Amino acid sequence: MNDNLRYALAAARLTATDVAAALAVDPKTVSRWLQGRVPYPRHRWAVADLLHVDEADLWPEVAPRNQALAEGVQAIYPHRWAVPQSAWRNHFSGARREIGILAYSALFLAEDRAVLDILTARSKAGVKVRILLGDPEGEAVAQRGADEGIGAEVMAARVRNALALYRPLLRVQGVQIRLHRTVLYNSIYQADDELLVNTHAYGTPAANAPVMHLTGGDDEGPAATYLTSMTRIWSIAQPCHQ
């Protein structure tokens, strides 16, 4: 029996059926987890995010393999698709000062209505929201499309689709969108001092590349390096208007 999981569910006032619905799995699967079976990593992460606890609190037996690798490096997801959608939503929901998105398109977030609602709500609460997307007419976007093997036109179309979805946010005070022509070695998703950094690899779609969860707060940690990069790109990017 997994009493840790059982107690956490009770504390969150959730049932096995609630968890199954949130993770899109069979309720019998959640029952097996309660009986002691250890879920796949992506399901462990999703459950921990849903219950707002650490994975180690629910499955201490796997914790040694998932401890922070270094100061400021909390975890590494093997692929972006392995990051639970709830983790993205919780990531941005937790911001109290600033949200930043730096990518070529970040279309996977733009297509999530819940994420757009969170960005709107956080902005209305006084959180500064900055979104940096690739200029669909720029050479960097075309080259990234070629690198991923999907072609320049497809990549540019993804950016335009994302812009169409993000642009209504400009009606909310505190939201800014800019277009950059910078070659990106990674996409950065910021919520205050917490970063999810999606690395880029030649010939590999970003969804298949790893994601690092970094925490900052000082000027020498890994998060500071990526925040500096985002700030520099923001300073040379062009504003996007409604």
Short mmCIF file of C-alpha atoms in Angstrom, two decimals:
data_model
loop_
_atom_site.label_atom_id
_atom_site.label_comp_id
_atom_site.label_asym_id
_atom_site.label_seq_id
_atom_site.Cartn_x
_atom_site.Cartn_y
_atom_site.Cartn_z
CA MET A 1 0.00 0.00 0.00
CA ASN A 2 1.18 3.53 -0.74
CA ASP A 3 0.02 5.38 2.37
CA ASN A 4 1.93 8.51 1.34
CA LEU A 5 -0.14 8.82 -1.80
CA ARG A 6 -3.33 7.99 0.06
CA TYR A 7 -2.71 10.68 2.70
CA ALA A 8 -1.78 13.25 0.05
CA LEU A 9 -5.01 12.58 -1.82
CA ALA A 10 -6.99 12.97 1.38
CA ALA A 11 -5.21 16.24 2.21
CA ALA A 12 -5.99 17.57 -1.27
CA ARG A 13 -9.58 16.32 -1.02
CA LEU A 14 -9.20 14.37 -4.25
CA THR A 15 -10.27 10.85 -5.12
CA ALA A 16 -8.63 8.27 -7.34
CA THR A 17 -11.25 9.13 -9.95
CA ASP A 18 -10.25 12.81 -9.80
CA VAL A 19 -6.61 11.91 -10.38
CA ALA A 20 -7.49 9.58 -13.24
CA ALA A 21 -9.49 12.33 -14.93
CA ALA A 22 -6.72 14.90 -14.51
CA LEU A 23 -4.07 12.55 -15.94
CA ALA A 24 -6.33 10.92 -18.56
CA VAL A 25 -5.69 7.41 -17.24
CA ASP A 26 -7.98 4.59 -16.15
CA PRO A 27 -9.14 4.83 -12.50
CA LYS A 28 -7.93 1.24 -12.09
CA THR A 29 -4.44 2.48 -12.86
CA VAL A 30 -4.61 4.97 -10.00
CA SER A 31 -5.95 2.22 -7.72
CA ARG A 32 -2.88 0.13 -8.56
CA TRP A 33 -0.67 3.08 -7.59
CA LEU A 34 -2.46 3.27 -4.26
CA GLN A 35 -1.86 -0.45 -3.81
CA GLY A 36 1.87 0.07 -4.21
CA ARG A 37 2.74 -0.01 -7.89
CA VAL A 38 5.20 2.72 -8.87
CA PRO A 39 4.00 4.76 -11.90
CA TYR A 40 6.07 5.73 -14.90
CA PRO A 41 8.09 8.94 -14.32
CA ARG A 42 5.77 11.18 -16.32
CA HIS A 43 2.82 10.00 -14.25
CA ARG A 44 4.72 10.46 -10.97
CA TRP A 45 5.58 14.02 -11.96
CA ALA A 46 1.99 14.74 -12.99
CA VAL A 47 0.56 13.40 -9.72
CA ALA A 48 3.10 15.36 -7.67
CA ASP A 49 2.23 18.54 -9.57
CA LEU A 50 -1.48 17.90 -9.14
CA LEU A 51 -1.11 17.44 -5.38
CA HIS A 52 1.46 20.26 -5.00
CA VAL A 53 4.00 18.01 -3.30
CA ASP A 54 7.44 16.66 -4.14
CA GLU A 55 7.68 13.37 -5.98
CA ALA A 56 9.89 12.07 -3.16
CA ASP A 57 7.05 12.63 -0.69
CA LEU A 58 4.90 10.15 -2.60
CA TRP A 59 7.51 7.66 -3.81
CA PRO A 60 10.61 7.98 -1.60
CA GLU A 61 12.02 4.78 -3.08
CA VAL A 62 12.71 6.51 -6.40
CA ALA A 63 13.89 9.81 -4.93
CA PRO A 64 17.66 9.05 -5.02
CA ARG A 65 17.48 8.83 -8.82
CA ASN A 66 15.75 12.19 -9.12
CA GLN A 67 17.54 14.47 -6.70
CA ALA A 68 18.81 17.86 -7.86
CA LEU A 69 21.90 17.25 -10.00
CA ALA A 70 23.62 20.43 -8.86
CA GLU A 71 22.91 23.67 -7.09
CA GLY A 72 20.07 25.32 -8.99
CA VAL A 73 19.31 22.28 -11.17
CA GLN A 74 16.17 20.66 -9.79
CA ALA A 75 15.37 18.09 -12.45
CA ILE A 76 15.83 17.13 -16.08
CA TYR A 77 12.95 15.80 -18.14
CA PRO A 78 14.12 13.56 -21.01
CA HIS A 79 11.76 15.21 -23.49
CA ARG A 80 9.50 18.24 -23.53
CA TRP A 81 6.53 15.98 -24.18
CA ALA A 82 7.35 14.20 -20.92
CA VAL A 83 6.65 17.36 -18.92
CA PRO A 84 3.03 17.01 -17.71
CA GLN A 85 0.72 19.73 -18.99
CA SER A 86 -0.22 20.38 -15.37
CA ALA A 87 3.44 21.23 -14.68
CA TRP A 88 3.37 24.01 -17.28
CA ARG A 89 0.15 25.39 -15.83
CA ASN A 90 1.41 25.23 -12.25
CA HIS A 91 4.69 26.78 -13.33
CA PHE A 92 3.06 29.94 -14.67
CA SER A 93 0.35 30.01 -11.99
CA GLY A 94 3.04 30.32 -9.33
CA ALA A 95 4.52 33.52 -10.75
CA ARG A 96 4.17 36.58 -8.53
CA ARG A 97 6.40 39.09 -10.34
CA GLU A 98 7.26 38.10 -13.87
CA ILE A 99 6.49 35.54 -16.56
CA GLY A 100 8.73 35.20 -19.59
CA ILE A 101 8.43 33.02 -22.68
CA LEU A 102 11.30 32.87 -25.19
CA ALA A 103 10.88 30.49 -28.11
CA TYR A 104 10.40 30.37 -31.84
CA SER A 105 6.66 29.68 -31.56
CA ALA A 106 5.74 28.07 -28.19
CA LEU A 107 2.68 26.88 -30.11
CA PHE A 108 2.07 24.00 -27.69
CA LEU A 109 1.35 26.56 -24.94
CA ALA A 110 -0.65 28.91 -27.15
CA GLU A 111 -2.96 26.03 -28.04
CA ASP A 112 -3.66 25.36 -24.35
CA ARG A 113 -6.62 27.56 -23.41
CA ALA A 114 -5.87 27.03 -19.72
CA VAL A 115 -2.37 28.46 -20.13
CA LEU A 116 -3.70 31.54 -21.94
CA ASP A 117 -6.23 32.04 -19.15
CA ILE A 118 -3.45 31.74 -16.56
CA LEU A 119 -1.31 34.33 -18.36
CA THR A 120 -4.32 36.65 -18.48
CA ALA A 121 -5.14 36.14 -14.80
CA ARG A 122 -1.54 36.59 -13.63
CA SER A 123 -1.19 39.78 -15.68
CA LYS A 124 -4.39 41.19 -14.17
CA ALA A 125 -2.91 40.38 -10.76
CA GLY A 126 0.07 42.60 -11.53
CA VAL A 127 2.52 40.05 -12.93
CA LYS A 128 4.57 41.32 -15.88
CA VAL A 129 4.18 38.97 -18.87
CA ARG A 130 6.74 39.08 -21.69
CA ILE A 131 6.44 36.81 -24.72
CA LEU A 132 9.31 36.58 -27.23
CA LEU A 133 8.63 34.71 -30.45
CA GLY A 134 10.63 34.30 -33.62
CA ASP A 135 9.94 36.70 -36.47
CA PRO A 136 8.17 34.50 -39.05
CA GLU A 137 9.88 36.52 -41.80
CA GLY A 138 13.31 36.11 -40.23
CA GLU A 139 16.18 33.90 -41.29
CA ALA A 140 16.46 32.24 -37.86
CA VAL A 141 12.93 30.84 -38.06
CA ALA A 142 13.55 29.57 -41.60
CA GLN A 143 16.80 27.92 -40.54
CA ARG A 144 15.16 26.27 -37.53
CA GLY A 145 12.51 24.82 -39.82
CA ALA A 146 15.25 23.40 -42.02
CA ASP A 147 17.17 22.06 -39.00
CA GLU A 148 14.07 20.24 -37.72
CA GLY A 149 13.39 18.83 -41.17
CA ILE A 150 9.94 20.40 -41.48
CA GLY A 151 10.88 23.23 -43.80
CA ALA A 152 10.99 27.00 -43.48
CA GLU A 153 7.38 27.53 -44.54
CA VAL A 154 5.98 25.11 -41.95
CA MET A 155 8.03 26.67 -39.16
CA ALA A 156 6.94 30.17 -40.14
CA ALA A 157 3.32 29.00 -40.24
CA ARG A 158 3.65 27.67 -36.68
CA VAL A 159 4.89 31.04 -35.50
CA ARG A 160 2.01 32.84 -37.22
CA ASN A 161 -0.49 30.43 -35.68
CA ALA A 162 1.02 31.03 -32.25
CA LEU A 163 0.93 34.79 -32.76
CA ALA A 164 -2.74 34.64 -33.69
CA LEU A 165 -3.44 32.86 -30.40
CA TYR A 166 -1.18 35.01 -28.22
CA ARG A 167 -2.07 38.40 -29.75
CA PRO A 168 -5.42 38.81 -27.87
CA LEU A 169 -3.37 38.91 -24.66
CA LEU A 170 -2.10 42.32 -25.74
CA ARG A 171 -5.47 43.74 -24.71
CA VAL A 172 -4.52 42.91 -21.12
CA GLN A 173 -2.44 45.53 -19.34
CA GLY A 174 0.99 44.20 -18.48
CA VAL A 175 1.37 41.80 -21.42
CA GLN A 176 3.99 42.52 -24.08
CA ILE A 177 4.90 40.51 -27.17
CA ARG A 178 8.04 41.01 -29.20
CA LEU A 179 9.51 39.30 -32.27
CA HIS A 180 13.17 38.33 -32.40
CA ARG A 181 15.52 37.28 -35.19
CA THR A 182 17.97 35.51 -32.89
CA VAL A 183 19.27 31.98 -33.30
CA LEU A 184 18.05 30.13 -30.20
CA TYR A 185 19.99 27.32 -28.57
CA ASN A 186 17.11 26.77 -26.17
CA SER A 187 13.62 27.96 -25.35
CA ILE A 188 13.12 29.54 -21.93
CA TYR A 189 9.93 29.56 -19.86
CA GLN A 190 10.25 31.79 -16.80
CA ALA A 191 8.10 32.17 -13.70
CA ASP A 192 9.98 34.53 -11.38
CA ASP A 193 13.16 32.64 -10.42
CA GLU A 194 11.90 29.29 -11.70
CA LEU A 195 12.85 28.30 -15.26
CA LEU A 196 11.95 25.47 -17.57
CA VAL A 197 14.64 25.43 -20.26
CA ASN A 198 13.95 23.36 -23.38
CA THR A 199 17.26 22.63 -25.09
CA HIS A 200 17.51 22.60 -28.89
CA ALA A 201 19.32 19.89 -30.83
CA TYR A 202 20.06 19.89 -34.53
CA GLY A 203 17.66 17.69 -36.47
CA THR A 204 15.44 17.18 -33.43
CA PRO A 205 12.06 18.85 -32.83
CA ALA A 206 12.00 20.82 -29.59
CA ALA A 207 9.27 18.53 -28.25
CA ASN A 208 11.75 15.63 -28.31
CA ALA A 209 14.60 17.53 -26.64
CA PRO A 210 15.26 17.60 -22.87
CA VAL A 211 13.88 20.20 -20.46
CA MET A 212 15.80 21.43 -17.43
CA HIS A 213 14.03 22.73 -14.34
CA LEU A 214 16.24 25.44 -12.87
CA THR A 215 15.84 27.63 -9.82
CA GLY A 216 17.63 30.93 -9.34
CA GLY A 217 17.91 33.80 -6.97
CA ASP A 218 21.63 34.53 -7.18
CA ASP A 219 23.85 35.92 -9.91
CA GLU A 220 26.05 32.86 -10.28
CA GLY A 221 23.58 29.99 -10.68
CA PRO A 222 22.61 28.43 -14.02
CA ALA A 223 19.22 30.18 -14.05
CA ALA A 224 20.94 33.57 -14.10
CA THR A 225 22.73 32.65 -17.33
CA TYR A 226 19.46 31.97 -19.13
CA LEU A 227 17.73 35.01 -17.66
CA THR A 228 20.57 37.20 -18.94
CA SER A 229 20.16 35.66 -22.38
CA MET A 230 16.43 36.39 -22.37
CA THR A 231 17.00 39.98 -21.28
CA ARG A 232 19.48 40.61 -24.09
CA ILE A 233 17.17 39.18 -26.73
CA TRP A 234 14.25 41.20 -25.38
CA SER A 235 16.28 44.39 -25.69
CA ILE A 236 16.85 43.94 -29.44
CA ALA A 237 13.48 42.41 -30.36
CA GLN A 238 10.74 44.34 -32.13
CA PRO A 239 7.37 45.02 -30.46
CA CYS A 240 4.37 43.16 -31.81
CA HIS A 241 1.17 45.20 -31.99
CA GLN A 242 -2.46 44.14 -31.99
#
